[in-house]
Amino acid sequence: MSQPILTQADVDRALDEQHLNWSREGDVLVTMVKLHDFAAALEFVNAVGAAAEAANHHPDIDIRWNTVRLALTTHDSGGITLLDLALAGAIDRMRPDVREEDDREGEPAET
């Protein structure tokens, strides 16, 4: 069963309000995750795969050594839906690169 397509404004607002580390490229949400090495990239992709299976919604995945590119769209709807935003949020919570940045934000500045 297809999901309602979100407007570009709705997608942009959700990305901003939810602080998602994704960008919109036409009818696709895209993110790049840089990890320590190839093994870490594979481990991250396996975690994404488990989340995707649980959600029954699957991103396109491209691995280039330590960099993973993920793309989300709801193919049977022909665009971005709430399914894509929900999975993007779940993936962001698994991202080691985002968690490291969040951890550094809470640290006092060095002088």
Short mmCIF file of N, CA, C and O in Angstrom, two decimals:
data_model
loop_
_atom_site.label_atom_id
_atom_site.label_comp_id
_atom_site.label_asym_id
_atom_site.label_seq_id
_atom_site.Cartn_x
_atom_site.Cartn_y
_atom_site.Cartn_z
N MET A 1 0.84 -1.18 0.00
CA MET A 1 0.00 0.00 0.00
C MET A 1 0.89 1.24 0.00
O MET A 1 1.80 1.38 0.81
N SER A 2 0.65 2.15 -0.92
CA SER A 2 1.50 3.33 -1.01
C SER A 2 1.14 4.34 0.07
O SER A 2 0.02 4.39 0.57
N GLN A 3 2.13 5.13 0.42
CA GLN A 3 2.01 6.17 1.44
C GLN A 3 1.84 7.53 0.76
O GLN A 3 2.32 7.72 -0.36
N PRO A 4 1.21 8.50 1.42
CA PRO A 4 1.09 9.84 0.82
C PRO A 4 2.47 10.49 0.69
O PRO A 4 3.30 10.42 1.60
N ILE A 5 2.70 11.11 -0.44
CA ILE A 5 3.95 11.83 -0.69
C ILE A 5 3.91 13.16 0.06
O ILE A 5 2.88 13.86 0.04
N LEU A 6 5.01 13.52 0.68
CA LEU A 6 5.11 14.79 1.37
C LEU A 6 5.53 15.88 0.40
O LEU A 6 6.27 15.62 -0.57
N THR A 7 5.10 17.11 0.66
CA THR A 7 5.53 18.23 -0.18
C THR A 7 6.99 18.54 0.12
O THR A 7 7.52 18.16 1.18
N GLN A 8 7.65 19.24 -0.79
CA GLN A 8 9.03 19.64 -0.56
C GLN A 8 9.14 20.48 0.71
O GLN A 8 10.07 20.31 1.50
N ALA A 9 8.17 21.36 0.93
CA ALA A 9 8.19 22.21 2.12
C ALA A 9 8.05 21.36 3.38
O ALA A 9 8.74 21.61 4.39
N ASP A 10 7.19 20.34 3.35
CA ASP A 10 7.02 19.46 4.51
C ASP A 10 8.31 18.70 4.81
O ASP A 10 8.70 18.56 5.96
N VAL A 11 8.96 18.22 3.76
CA VAL A 11 10.21 17.48 3.94
C VAL A 11 11.29 18.40 4.50
O VAL A 11 11.96 18.06 5.49
N ASP A 12 11.44 19.58 3.91
CA ASP A 12 12.46 20.52 4.39
C ASP A 12 12.21 20.92 5.84
O ASP A 12 13.14 20.99 6.64
N ARG A 13 10.96 21.15 6.19
CA ARG A 13 10.60 21.52 7.57
C ARG A 13 10.93 20.37 8.53
O ARG A 13 11.52 20.59 9.59
N ALA A 14 10.58 19.15 8.15
CA ALA A 14 10.86 17.99 9.01
C ALA A 14 12.35 17.78 9.19
O ALA A 14 12.81 17.50 10.30
N LEU A 15 13.13 17.92 8.13
CA LEU A 15 14.58 17.78 8.24
C LEU A 15 15.15 18.79 9.23
O LEU A 15 16.00 18.46 10.05
N ASP A 16 14.64 20.02 9.15
CA ASP A 16 15.12 21.08 10.04
C ASP A 16 14.64 20.87 11.47
O ASP A 16 15.43 20.90 12.41
N GLU A 17 13.35 20.63 11.65
CA GLU A 17 12.78 20.50 13.00
C GLU A 17 13.32 19.28 13.74
O GLU A 17 13.51 19.32 14.96
N GLN A 18 13.56 18.19 13.01
CA GLN A 18 14.05 16.96 13.65
C GLN A 18 15.57 16.90 13.67
O GLN A 18 16.14 15.92 14.15
N HIS A 19 16.23 17.93 13.14
CA HIS A 19 17.69 18.00 13.10
C HIS A 19 18.28 16.76 12.44
O HIS A 19 19.27 16.19 12.92
N LEU A 20 17.67 16.34 11.33
CA LEU A 20 18.15 15.16 10.61
C LEU A 20 19.35 15.54 9.75
O LEU A 20 19.39 16.62 9.17
N ASN A 21 20.30 14.66 9.69
CA ASN A 21 21.53 14.88 8.92
C ASN A 21 21.38 14.32 7.51
O ASN A 21 22.20 13.54 7.05
N TRP A 22 20.32 14.72 6.87
CA TRP A 22 19.98 14.28 5.52
C TRP A 22 19.66 15.51 4.68
O TRP A 22 19.28 16.55 5.22
N SER A 23 19.82 15.38 3.38
CA SER A 23 19.40 16.46 2.47
C SER A 23 18.46 15.87 1.44
O SER A 23 18.42 14.65 1.21
N ARG A 24 17.68 16.74 0.86
CA ARG A 24 16.73 16.31 -0.17
C ARG A 24 17.37 16.55 -1.53
O ARG A 24 17.86 17.64 -1.82
N GLU A 25 17.41 15.49 -2.35
CA GLU A 25 17.85 15.59 -3.74
C GLU A 25 16.67 15.15 -4.58
O GLU A 25 16.48 13.95 -4.82
N GLY A 26 15.85 16.11 -4.96
CA GLY A 26 14.63 15.77 -5.70
C GLY A 26 13.68 15.00 -4.80
O GLY A 26 13.31 15.46 -3.74
N ASP A 27 13.33 13.79 -5.22
CA ASP A 27 12.41 12.95 -4.48
C ASP A 27 13.12 11.90 -3.63
O ASP A 27 12.58 10.84 -3.34
N VAL A 28 14.35 12.22 -3.21
CA VAL A 28 15.16 11.27 -2.45
C VAL A 28 15.83 11.99 -1.29
O VAL A 28 16.31 13.12 -1.44
N LEU A 29 15.86 11.35 -0.12
CA LEU A 29 16.65 11.83 1.00
C LEU A 29 18.01 11.15 0.94
O LEU A 29 18.10 9.94 0.71
N VAL A 30 19.08 11.92 1.13
CA VAL A 30 20.44 11.39 0.99
C VAL A 30 21.29 11.82 2.18
O VAL A 30 21.16 12.95 2.67
N THR A 31 22.15 10.92 2.63
CA THR A 31 23.14 11.26 3.65
C THR A 31 24.43 10.50 3.36
O THR A 31 24.41 9.45 2.71
N MET A 32 25.52 11.05 3.84
CA MET A 32 26.83 10.40 3.75
C MET A 32 27.35 10.22 5.17
O MET A 32 27.28 11.15 5.97
N VAL A 33 27.87 9.03 5.45
CA VAL A 33 28.41 8.73 6.77
C VAL A 33 29.85 8.29 6.59
O VAL A 33 30.12 7.31 5.89
N LYS A 34 30.77 9.03 7.20
CA LYS A 34 32.19 8.69 7.12
C LYS A 34 32.59 7.99 8.40
O LYS A 34 32.38 8.52 9.50
N LEU A 35 33.17 6.81 8.25
CA LEU A 35 33.56 5.99 9.40
C LEU A 35 35.07 5.81 9.41
O LEU A 35 35.77 6.31 8.54
N HIS A 36 35.56 5.09 10.41
CA HIS A 36 37.00 4.93 10.60
C HIS A 36 37.66 4.16 9.46
O HIS A 36 38.73 4.53 8.98
N ASP A 37 37.03 3.06 9.05
CA ASP A 37 37.62 2.21 8.02
C ASP A 37 36.52 1.36 7.37
O ASP A 37 35.34 1.52 7.69
N PHE A 38 36.91 0.47 6.49
CA PHE A 38 35.95 -0.35 5.76
C PHE A 38 35.18 -1.28 6.70
O PHE A 38 33.96 -1.44 6.56
N ALA A 39 35.86 -1.85 7.68
CA ALA A 39 35.18 -2.75 8.62
C ALA A 39 34.10 -2.00 9.39
O ALA A 39 32.99 -2.52 9.60
N ALA A 40 34.38 -0.77 9.81
CA ALA A 40 33.39 0.04 10.52
C ALA A 40 32.22 0.39 9.59
O ALA A 40 31.07 0.41 10.03
N ALA A 41 32.52 0.64 8.33
CA ALA A 41 31.45 0.92 7.36
C ALA A 41 30.53 -0.29 7.20
O ALA A 41 29.30 -0.15 7.18
N LEU A 42 31.12 -1.48 7.11
CA LEU A 42 30.31 -2.69 7.01
C LEU A 42 29.47 -2.92 8.25
O LEU A 42 28.29 -3.30 8.17
N GLU A 43 30.05 -2.68 9.42
CA GLU A 43 29.31 -2.84 10.68
C GLU A 43 28.12 -1.88 10.72
O GLU A 43 27.01 -2.26 11.10
N PHE A 44 28.34 -0.64 10.30
CA PHE A 44 27.26 0.35 10.27
C PHE A 44 26.18 -0.07 9.28
O PHE A 44 24.98 -0.01 9.59
N VAL A 45 26.58 -0.53 8.10
CA VAL A 45 25.61 -0.97 7.09
C VAL A 45 24.78 -2.14 7.61
O VAL A 45 23.57 -2.21 7.37
N ASN A 46 25.40 -3.06 8.32
CA ASN A 46 24.65 -4.18 8.90
C ASN A 46 23.62 -3.69 9.90
O ASN A 46 22.49 -4.19 9.95
N ALA A 47 23.97 -2.69 10.71
CA ALA A 47 23.01 -2.12 11.67
C ALA A 47 21.87 -1.43 10.93
O ALA A 47 20.70 -1.57 11.31
N VAL A 48 22.20 -0.70 9.87
CA VAL A 48 21.16 -0.06 9.05
C VAL A 48 20.26 -1.12 8.44
O VAL A 48 19.04 -0.98 8.41
N GLY A 49 20.85 -2.21 7.97
CA GLY A 49 20.07 -3.29 7.38
C GLY A 49 19.08 -3.89 8.36
O GLY A 49 17.92 -4.16 8.01
N ALA A 50 19.50 -4.06 9.60
CA ALA A 50 18.59 -4.60 10.62
C ALA A 50 17.44 -3.64 10.88
O ALA A 50 16.28 -4.05 11.00
N ALA A 51 17.74 -2.35 10.98
CA ALA A 51 16.68 -1.35 11.19
C ALA A 51 15.73 -1.29 9.99
O ALA A 51 14.51 -1.17 10.16
N ALA A 52 16.30 -1.41 8.80
CA ALA A 52 15.47 -1.38 7.59
C ALA A 52 14.55 -2.59 7.52
O ALA A 52 13.38 -2.47 7.16
N GLU A 53 15.06 -3.75 7.89
CA GLU A 53 14.23 -4.96 7.91
C GLU A 53 13.11 -4.81 8.93
O GLU A 53 11.96 -5.16 8.66
N ALA A 54 13.43 -4.28 10.11
CA ALA A 54 12.42 -4.09 11.15
C ALA A 54 11.33 -3.13 10.69
O ALA A 54 10.16 -3.31 11.01
N ALA A 55 11.72 -2.11 9.92
CA ALA A 55 10.76 -1.12 9.42
C ALA A 55 10.10 -1.56 8.11
O ALA A 55 9.16 -0.92 7.65
N ASN A 56 10.61 -2.63 7.52
CA ASN A 56 10.17 -3.08 6.19
C ASN A 56 10.24 -1.93 5.18
O ASN A 56 9.33 -1.70 4.39
N HIS A 57 11.34 -1.18 5.27
CA HIS A 57 11.59 -0.04 4.38
C HIS A 57 13.10 0.03 4.18
O HIS A 57 13.84 0.07 5.16
N HIS A 58 13.56 0.02 2.95
CA HIS A 58 14.98 -0.23 2.69
C HIS A 58 15.64 0.89 1.90
O HIS A 58 15.15 1.25 0.83
N PRO A 59 16.76 1.40 2.40
CA PRO A 59 17.50 2.44 1.67
C PRO A 59 18.36 1.83 0.58
O PRO A 59 18.69 0.64 0.62
N ASP A 60 18.72 2.67 -0.39
CA ASP A 60 19.78 2.30 -1.33
C ASP A 60 21.09 2.58 -0.60
O ASP A 60 21.23 3.62 0.06
N ILE A 61 22.03 1.66 -0.68
CA ILE A 61 23.28 1.77 0.07
C ILE A 61 24.46 1.63 -0.88
O ILE A 61 24.53 0.72 -1.68
N ASP A 62 25.43 2.56 -0.73
CA ASP A 62 26.66 2.53 -1.51
C ASP A 62 27.82 2.68 -0.54
O ASP A 62 27.86 3.64 0.25
N ILE A 63 28.75 1.72 -0.56
CA ILE A 63 29.91 1.77 0.33
C ILE A 63 31.15 2.03 -0.51
O ILE A 63 31.41 1.33 -1.49
N ARG A 64 31.91 3.05 -0.12
CA ARG A 64 33.19 3.37 -0.74
C ARG A 64 34.22 3.45 0.38
O ARG A 64 34.31 4.45 1.06
N TRP A 65 34.93 2.38 0.60
CA TRP A 65 35.91 2.19 1.67
C TRP A 65 35.31 2.58 3.02
O TRP A 65 34.65 1.78 3.65
N ASN A 66 35.51 3.80 3.52
CA ASN A 66 35.01 4.16 4.84
C ASN A 66 33.81 5.10 4.79
O ASN A 66 33.38 5.62 5.81
N THR A 67 33.26 5.31 3.61
CA THR A 67 32.14 6.23 3.44
C THR A 67 30.92 5.49 2.92
O THR A 67 31.00 4.76 1.93
N VAL A 68 29.81 5.69 3.62
CA VAL A 68 28.55 5.05 3.24
C VAL A 68 27.58 6.13 2.79
O VAL A 68 27.36 7.11 3.50
N ARG A 69 27.03 5.95 1.60
CA ARG A 69 25.98 6.85 1.09
C ARG A 69 24.66 6.10 1.19
O ARG A 69 24.54 4.97 0.72
N LEU A 70 23.69 6.73 1.83
CA LEU A 70 22.36 6.15 1.97
C LEU A 70 21.35 7.05 1.26
O LEU A 70 21.45 8.28 1.35
N ALA A 71 20.42 6.44 0.57
CA ALA A 71 19.36 7.18 -0.11
C ALA A 71 18.02 6.54 0.22
O ALA A 71 17.88 5.32 0.16
N LEU A 72 17.06 7.38 0.59
CA LEU A 72 15.73 6.91 0.96
C LEU A 72 14.67 7.56 0.09
O LEU A 72 14.68 8.78 -0.11
N THR A 73 13.77 6.76 -0.41
CA THR A 73 12.56 7.23 -1.08
C THR A 73 11.56 6.09 -1.00
O THR A 73 11.95 4.93 -0.85
N THR A 74 10.30 6.41 -1.07
CA THR A 74 9.28 5.37 -1.06
C THR A 74 8.91 5.09 -2.51
O THR A 74 8.14 5.84 -3.11
N HIS A 75 9.51 4.06 -3.08
CA HIS A 75 9.38 3.78 -4.50
C HIS A 75 7.93 3.61 -4.95
O HIS A 75 7.53 4.16 -5.97
N ASP A 76 7.14 2.86 -4.17
CA ASP A 76 5.77 2.60 -4.64
C ASP A 76 4.87 3.83 -4.51
O ASP A 76 3.80 3.87 -5.11
N SER A 77 5.33 4.86 -3.80
CA SER A 77 4.58 6.12 -3.73
C SER A 77 5.12 7.14 -4.72
O SER A 77 4.44 8.10 -5.07
N GLY A 78 6.38 6.96 -5.11
CA GLY A 78 6.98 7.88 -6.07
C GLY A 78 7.56 9.14 -5.44
O GLY A 78 7.65 10.18 -6.11
N GLY A 79 7.97 9.06 -4.18
CA GLY A 79 8.56 10.23 -3.54
C GLY A 79 8.85 9.98 -2.08
O GLY A 79 8.86 8.85 -1.61
N ILE A 80 9.07 11.07 -1.36
CA ILE A 80 9.42 11.00 0.06
C ILE A 80 8.14 10.97 0.89
O ILE A 80 7.24 11.78 0.69
N THR A 81 8.10 10.02 1.83
CA THR A 81 6.94 9.87 2.71
C THR A 81 7.41 9.86 4.16
O THR A 81 8.60 9.92 4.45
N LEU A 82 6.46 9.74 5.07
CA LEU A 82 6.79 9.63 6.48
C LEU A 82 7.66 8.42 6.78
O LEU A 82 8.46 8.44 7.72
N LEU A 83 7.53 7.36 5.98
CA LEU A 83 8.39 6.18 6.16
C LEU A 83 9.86 6.56 6.02
O LEU A 83 10.71 6.08 6.78
N ASP A 84 10.15 7.40 5.05
CA ASP A 84 11.54 7.81 4.81
C ASP A 84 12.07 8.65 5.96
O ASP A 84 13.19 8.45 6.43
N LEU A 85 11.25 9.59 6.43
CA LEU A 85 11.68 10.43 7.55
C LEU A 85 11.89 9.61 8.81
O LEU A 85 12.84 9.83 9.57
N ALA A 86 11.00 8.65 9.06
CA ALA A 86 11.13 7.80 10.25
C ALA A 86 12.41 6.98 10.19
O ALA A 86 13.16 6.89 11.19
N LEU A 87 12.71 6.37 9.05
CA LEU A 87 13.92 5.57 8.94
C LEU A 87 15.16 6.46 8.98
O LEU A 87 16.18 6.09 9.57
N ALA A 88 15.10 7.65 8.39
CA ALA A 88 16.22 8.59 8.45
C ALA A 88 16.54 8.92 9.91
O ALA A 88 17.71 8.95 10.32
N GLY A 89 15.50 9.14 10.71
CA GLY A 89 15.71 9.43 12.13
C GLY A 89 16.33 8.25 12.86
O GLY A 89 17.25 8.42 13.67
N ALA A 90 15.85 7.05 12.56
CA ALA A 90 16.40 5.85 13.20
C ALA A 90 17.87 5.66 12.81
O ALA A 90 18.71 5.33 13.66
N ILE A 91 18.19 5.91 11.56
CA ILE A 91 19.57 5.77 11.10
C ILE A 91 20.45 6.83 11.76
O ILE A 91 21.57 6.54 12.19
N ASP A 92 19.95 8.07 11.86
CA ASP A 92 20.75 9.12 12.51
C ASP A 92 21.09 8.75 13.95
O ASP A 92 22.17 9.08 14.43
N ARG A 93 20.20 8.07 14.64
CA ARG A 93 20.48 7.68 16.03
C ARG A 93 21.57 6.61 16.11
O ARG A 93 22.16 6.41 17.17
N MET A 94 21.86 5.94 15.00
CA MET A 94 22.92 4.91 14.96
C MET A 94 24.25 5.47 14.47
O MET A 94 25.26 4.79 14.58
N ARG A 95 24.24 6.66 13.91
CA ARG A 95 25.43 7.21 13.26
C ARG A 95 26.53 7.53 14.27
O ARG A 95 26.35 8.39 15.12
N PRO A 96 27.67 6.88 14.17
CA PRO A 96 28.76 7.22 15.10
C PRO A 96 29.30 8.63 14.84
O PRO A 96 29.73 9.29 15.78
N ASP A 97 29.29 9.10 13.59
CA ASP A 97 29.83 10.42 13.30
C ASP A 97 28.98 11.52 13.93
O ASP A 97 29.49 12.51 14.43
N VAL A 98 27.68 11.35 13.99
CA VAL A 98 26.79 12.34 14.60
C VAL A 98 26.91 12.28 16.12
O VAL A 98 26.98 13.31 16.78
N ARG A 99 26.95 11.08 16.69
CA ARG A 99 27.07 10.95 18.14
C ARG A 99 28.37 11.58 18.63
O ARG A 99 28.40 12.22 19.66
N GLU A 100 29.46 11.41 17.87
CA GLU A 100 30.73 12.01 18.27
C GLU A 100 30.64 13.53 18.27
O GLU A 100 31.12 14.19 19.16
N GLU A 101 29.97 14.11 17.25
CA GLU A 101 29.79 15.56 17.20
C GLU A 101 28.95 16.02 18.38
O GLU A 101 29.25 17.03 19.01
N ASP A 102 27.86 15.29 18.69
CA ASP A 102 27.00 15.66 19.81
C ASP A 102 27.77 15.61 21.12
O ASP A 102 27.60 16.47 21.98
N ASP A 103 28.62 14.60 21.29
CA ASP A 103 29.42 14.48 22.51
C ASP A 103 30.37 15.66 22.65
O ASP A 103 30.56 16.20 23.73
N ARG A 104 30.97 16.09 21.53
CA ARG A 104 31.92 17.21 21.57
C ARG A 104 31.21 18.52 21.88
O ARG A 104 31.79 19.41 22.49
N GLU A 105 29.95 18.66 21.47
CA GLU A 105 29.23 19.91 21.72
C GLU A 105 29.04 20.16 23.21
O GLU A 105 28.99 21.29 23.65
N GLY A 106 28.95 19.11 24.01
CA GLY A 106 28.74 19.27 25.45
C GLY A 106 30.02 19.53 26.23
O GLY A 106 29.99 19.83 27.41
N GLU A 107 31.17 19.41 25.57
CA GLU A 107 32.45 19.58 26.25
C GLU A 107 32.80 21.07 26.32
O GLU A 107 32.49 21.83 25.42
N PRO A 108 33.49 21.47 27.39
CA PRO A 108 33.92 22.87 27.46
C PRO A 108 34.96 23.16 26.39
O PRO A 108 35.74 22.29 26.01
N ALA A 109 34.97 24.38 25.91
CA ALA A 109 35.93 24.78 24.87
C ALA A 109 37.33 24.83 25.47
O ALA A 109 37.52 25.24 26.61
N GLU A 110 38.31 24.45 24.65
CA GLU A 110 39.69 24.52 25.08
C GLU A 110 40.17 25.96 24.94
O GLU A 110 39.82 26.65 24.00
N THR A 111 41.00 26.39 25.87
CA THR A 111 41.52 27.76 25.78
C THR A 111 43.02 27.76 25.67
O THR A 111 43.69 26.83 25.95
#
